[in-house]
Every structure is written in C-alpha cells, then in structure tokens.
XYZ file of C-alpha atoms in Angstrom:
299
model
C -47.745 -8.462 -16.449
C -46.246 -7.141 -19.028
C -44.005 -8.660 -21.867
C -41.006 -5.484 -20.796
C -41.825 -6.966 -17.508
C -41.066 -10.301 -18.083
C -38.091 -9.647 -20.469
C -36.037 -8.024 -17.214
C -37.395 -10.537 -14.740
C -35.668 -12.399 -16.965
C -32.579 -11.025 -17.919
C -32.704 -10.613 -13.760
C -32.560 -13.999 -13.679
C -30.173 -14.334 -15.888
C -27.550 -11.763 -14.278
C -28.402 -13.368 -11.146
C -27.166 -17.020 -12.014
C -24.551 -16.503 -13.966
C -23.391 -14.072 -11.359
C -23.429 -16.526 -8.843
C -20.824 -19.031 -9.206
C -18.165 -15.899 -8.943
C -19.732 -15.176 -5.456
C -19.828 -18.963 -4.051
C -16.089 -18.911 -5.096
C -15.792 -15.568 -3.776
C -17.310 -15.831 -0.400
C -15.768 -18.894 0.407
C -11.467 -17.099 -0.068
C -12.804 -13.820 1.643
C -15.442 -13.981 2.810
C -15.162 -16.942 5.363
C -11.763 -16.695 6.349
C -12.960 -12.803 7.202
C -16.178 -14.526 9.468
C -13.357 -17.346 11.138
C -11.360 -14.341 12.242
C -13.532 -12.043 13.548
C -15.510 -15.151 15.843
C -11.683 -16.137 16.710
C -11.109 -12.811 17.680
C -13.865 -13.400 20.248
C -11.989 -16.003 21.772
C -8.485 -16.451 23.998
C -7.862 -19.550 21.469
C -4.168 -20.491 21.490
C -2.799 -22.963 20.012
C -1.207 -24.861 23.377
C -5.054 -24.477 24.354
C -7.414 -26.004 21.101
C -10.306 -25.539 24.031
C -9.714 -21.303 24.267
C -10.904 -21.741 20.351
C -14.858 -21.979 21.751
C -14.242 -20.673 24.758
C -16.369 -16.822 24.551
C -17.417 -16.050 28.036
C -16.002 -13.695 27.582
C -15.931 -11.562 24.043
C -14.463 -8.361 23.989
C -11.327 -8.691 26.197
C -9.287 -8.433 23.505
C -10.412 -5.810 22.549
C -10.211 -4.630 25.418
C -6.822 -4.932 26.222
C -5.406 -3.468 23.002
C -5.630 0.347 24.144
C -3.396 -0.863 27.245
C -0.864 -2.925 24.700
C 1.852 -0.392 24.674
C 3.426 -2.866 20.870
C 0.577 -2.912 19.711
C -0.135 1.064 20.118
C 3.741 1.229 19.261
C 3.213 -0.762 15.533
C 0.096 1.652 14.699
C 2.292 4.544 15.370
C 5.493 2.534 13.233
C 2.233 1.900 10.716
C 1.790 5.319 10.305
C 5.442 6.799 9.641
C 6.176 4.102 7.048
C 2.251 4.532 4.864
C 2.739 8.521 5.400
C 6.735 8.421 4.321
C 6.084 5.879 1.987
C 2.942 7.086 -0.167
C 4.577 11.377 -0.095
C 6.877 9.776 -1.514
C 5.529 7.564 -4.218
C 3.756 10.581 -5.133
C 6.064 13.332 -5.114
C 9.051 10.904 -7.039
C 6.172 9.916 -9.533
C 4.884 13.035 -10.656
C 7.992 14.505 -10.999
C 9.325 11.314 -12.935
C 6.250 11.052 -15.576
C 6.611 14.088 -16.042
C 10.245 14.192 -17.033
C 9.181 11.604 -19.201
C 6.086 12.935 -20.460
C 7.663 12.716 -23.519
C 7.799 11.303 -27.100
C 11.282 9.235 -27.961
C 12.085 6.155 -28.575
C 14.334 6.047 -25.498
C 11.631 7.799 -23.236
C 9.781 4.696 -24.693
C 12.225 2.361 -22.621
C 12.351 4.382 -19.950
C 9.231 4.283 -18.732
C 9.321 0.251 -19.129
C 12.343 0.160 -17.568
C 10.314 2.522 -14.594
C 8.248 -0.253 -14.122
C 10.381 -3.275 -13.959
C 9.694 -3.067 -9.645
C 6.817 -3.150 -9.919
C 6.210 -6.695 -11.148
C 9.000 -8.165 -9.323
C 7.204 -10.368 -6.707
C 7.289 -8.510 -3.153
C 9.172 -11.645 -1.781
C 12.350 -11.152 -4.518
C 12.223 -7.274 -4.119
C 12.869 -7.751 -0.130
C 16.039 -10.091 -1.706
C 17.457 -7.099 -3.971
C 17.782 -5.083 -1.126
C 18.350 -7.690 1.525
C 21.676 -7.740 -0.252
C 21.651 -3.590 -1.020
C 22.431 -3.426 2.527
C 24.174 -6.068 3.602
C 27.525 -3.875 4.381
C 29.940 -7.533 3.045
C 28.446 -8.254 -0.183
C 26.639 -4.721 -0.784
C 27.507 -2.891 -3.569
C 26.488 0.895 -2.140
C 28.564 -0.131 0.473
C 31.754 -0.302 -1.529
C 31.001 2.617 -3.623
C 30.972 4.035 -0.178
C 33.979 3.091 0.747
C 35.759 4.654 -2.607
C 34.896 7.359 -1.470
C 35.592 7.404 1.884
C 32.442 7.778 3.375
C 31.429 5.364 6.416
C 27.755 4.074 7.200
C 26.558 2.255 9.405
C 24.831 -0.689 9.031
C 20.774 0.541 8.521
C 18.690 -2.115 8.733
C 20.256 -2.878 12.154
C 20.740 0.904 13.162
C 17.430 2.094 15.665
C 17.803 6.089 13.387
C 17.833 4.235 9.752
C 16.043 0.888 10.109
C 12.341 2.391 8.983
C 13.943 4.786 6.331
C 15.821 1.597 5.180
C 12.289 0.000 4.826
C 10.684 3.322 3.783
C 13.429 3.348 0.511
C 12.260 0.086 -0.496
C 9.157 0.234 -0.567
C 9.094 3.367 -2.130
C 11.606 2.264 -5.515
C 9.012 -0.931 -5.346
C 5.726 0.934 -5.633
C 7.423 4.436 -7.447
C 6.115 3.096 -10.946
C 1.825 3.033 -9.218
C 1.941 6.778 -8.868
C 4.213 7.052 -11.975
C 1.584 5.170 -14.358
C -0.752 6.794 -13.528
C 0.550 10.038 -13.833
C 1.731 9.510 -16.670
C -1.838 8.835 -18.333
C -3.516 11.233 -16.299
C -0.550 13.570 -18.162
C -1.647 12.392 -21.578
C -5.061 13.593 -21.811
C -4.232 16.936 -21.603
C -5.005 18.765 -24.492
C -2.237 20.827 -25.977
C -3.972 23.957 -26.527
C -3.879 24.962 -22.443
C -0.319 25.214 -22.192
C -0.014 26.258 -25.622
C -2.233 29.065 -25.607
C -0.126 30.143 -21.693
C 2.970 30.446 -22.825
C 1.473 32.368 -25.945
C 0.157 34.367 -23.082
C 4.012 34.628 -21.720
C 3.201 32.422 -19.178
C 6.371 30.477 -17.695
C 6.420 26.513 -17.576
C 5.913 26.635 -14.084
C 3.488 29.087 -14.004
C 1.851 26.738 -16.478
C 2.689 23.173 -13.820
C 0.882 25.623 -11.391
C -2.174 26.909 -13.382
C -3.038 24.255 -16.256
C -0.963 20.709 -15.530
C -1.745 20.442 -11.866
C -5.467 20.707 -11.817
C -5.555 18.116 -14.160
C -3.625 15.318 -12.732
C -4.570 16.765 -8.897
C -7.214 14.172 -8.697
C -5.252 11.355 -9.913
C -2.734 11.710 -6.947
C -5.136 12.096 -4.533
C -6.511 8.629 -5.532
C -3.069 6.835 -6.278
C -2.366 8.079 -3.199
C -5.010 7.006 -1.890
C -4.767 3.022 -3.331
C -1.092 3.089 -1.657
C -2.806 4.513 1.316
C -4.969 1.353 1.849
C -1.447 -0.846 -0.077
C 0.626 0.367 2.489
C -0.431 -2.143 4.904
C 1.578 -4.857 3.530
C 5.159 -4.146 3.349
C 5.252 -7.202 5.092
C 8.308 -8.649 2.747
C 10.478 -6.482 3.169
C 9.996 -6.072 7.112
C 10.075 -10.286 7.167
C 12.902 -10.367 5.549
C 15.270 -7.223 5.819
C 14.619 -6.651 10.101
C 12.142 -8.815 11.413
C 10.383 -5.939 13.400
C 13.755 -5.047 15.033
C 16.272 -3.061 16.176
C 13.915 -3.872 18.817
C 10.231 -2.295 17.631
C 11.529 -0.210 15.109
C 10.082 -1.002 12.151
C 7.172 -3.705 14.031
C 4.595 -2.231 12.416
C 1.527 -3.665 13.205
C 0.117 -6.552 10.327
C 4.254 -8.051 11.487
C 3.073 -8.105 14.844
C 0.445 -10.217 13.976
C 2.544 -12.317 12.668
C 4.515 -12.518 16.035
C 1.828 -13.158 18.400
C 0.410 -15.848 16.077
C 3.020 -18.224 15.173
C 6.290 -17.569 18.108
C 3.153 -16.403 21.213
C 1.013 -19.135 20.008
C -2.103 -15.499 20.931
C -4.078 -16.926 18.261
C -7.047 -14.557 19.766
C -5.080 -12.807 20.827
C -2.988 -11.866 17.376
C -7.186 -11.898 15.813
C -8.474 -9.256 16.970
C -5.541 -7.149 16.489
C -6.271 -7.994 12.648
C -9.654 -6.822 13.058
C -8.548 -3.689 13.964
C -6.416 -3.479 11.373
C -9.130 -4.549 9.129
C -11.271 -1.890 9.775
C -8.564 0.610 9.688
C -8.042 -0.639 6.568
C -11.888 -0.619 5.339
C -12.608 2.804 6.781
C -9.401 4.070 3.807
C -11.002 2.422 0.920
C -14.487 4.071 2.473
C -12.495 7.573 2.125
C -11.296 6.026 -1.587
C -14.836 5.480 -2.576
C -15.974 8.705 -0.768
C -13.574 10.647 -2.476
C -13.998 9.415 -5.774
C -17.382 9.773 -6.158
C -17.177 13.317 -4.777
C -14.945 13.910 -8.215
C -17.248 12.408 -9.632
C -20.303 14.994 -8.863
C -17.704 18.031 -8.943
C -17.030 16.564 -12.937
C-alpha cells in the first residue's frame, strides 16, 4: 500500500475511533428505546399482566386493530388539522413579521429580541401562560372582553374553539422560529435588486412578488417542513389546557398513546400507535431531506 493510502487508512481509523463514544451514547439514548418500542408494539403487553410483555404469538395484532380504532383515526385527523393550520399561520405570520422588522433601527432590534422570547421558554411554561389566558376568572383576555361587553365562551372547554385555542398557543410559541429563518434569508438579498426594480417603476408589491419571494421561498418551505415535523410535540399544551377534550376534539395521536399507556395500561397497543406516528414523522423527515437536496441540485 502506498504512503498516501496508509495515511488515508489511519485517518479513517482515527475518525471512527473519535466518533465511536458519541455513536455509542446516541445508540443508548435513542436506538435502544426505539428498539424496545418496536418490540413492545408486537406484544399485548399490559401493566396488570407482566407476562404479556414476552407474548409474541400474534405480533401484528395491534397493527391490525389500528384501522378499526375510531379514536386512533380521529387522533390522526386532529393531528393533521393542528399541524396544517399551525404551520400555515406560523409560516405566513413569521414571513409578515420578518418583512415588517427587516430594517435597521435600535427599536426594531429590540423588537426582534422580544419576539424570540416565546421560542426559548420551556414548553410547560408556555402552557401555563396560556392556561392563565384561557381561564375566565383570572384571564386578562376575558377581563378586556367584559369591559367591551363581549361575551366569550370558555375557549378550552368549547367543542368549536378548543382546537383553535391550541393552534393559537402553538403559533405564538413557534412563530419566532419562522420569523428568524425568514429574517436571515431577507438579509442575504442584495439591495441592488430592489433598487433596480424601483428604478424600473416596480411597486412594493411587485418587488415582493418578483424579487423577494423567490429568494425566501426555499426558506419558507424548509421552515414549514421542520415545523410540520415538530408539530407532533404539542403534548404539553394539550395536556395542560384541554386534556384532549372536550370529548376527543383535541386528542392528537401522541396524547392518545399516552392515555392508552398510563390510563388504560395498554402498553403494547400504545407502542404500536407510537410506532405508526414515528413512521409518519420519519416519512416527513425524508421529505425535508429530499427537498433540501433538490434545492442544492437546482442552485
């Protein structure tokens, strides 16, 4: 083997040894629980019957039950509505906010920092904040409505408004993510393009549509896809604000899996629900990677 070949082999061996501790820790933290989840989903494991954790006589039983489970199907539909509307509002409002604050000013710089606060708060703190806002007896929102003689229903216990209340809270929490990404994209657009368009007589709306939007469109897509993946983690909001109710109006898939495991002791069936949700998230993740590679290929 040549000297260059020996150097390359030594470098690969060093890289492998350097990465090994991190990979081992990652496997223990993420890999082993995932394997246990899949294995458990193949059993009828119930906490009241510990021996059922090793019963693999009908490994696909849980998965065959899922299509006929109305609560599971409903939870997927609720999750789809929560993800669609939440991501749509976060992308649109984040873009509008970034366009509004894309200017050089100390006041604007302070406003940018202020708008990032919801994203850095712990999710449970965000849930507590909105719990206070949605509680009629102590809510400043309901107090302001009473001053205006506006009758407001209890939002989190209303069939018509409960999911909307969750969407509003989730949008408030994660709007800064899209805002930050779009603002960064806006700062990369050369000023010469807008100036040339103004000289040619283009209106502000035309400049946005023909100059700004093509630059920020890939960022809008990628940020939207990342928020779509992350939208399945609205558990703290639902747990504290509505408990999945009223009825099953806000019962998303991960909350249904939680109820199955800790309220009904159906650990095996809950694991199968979680595995299906995980597969859907992985599919969306692959979509993000594919779109990223397509963007690089088109660049």
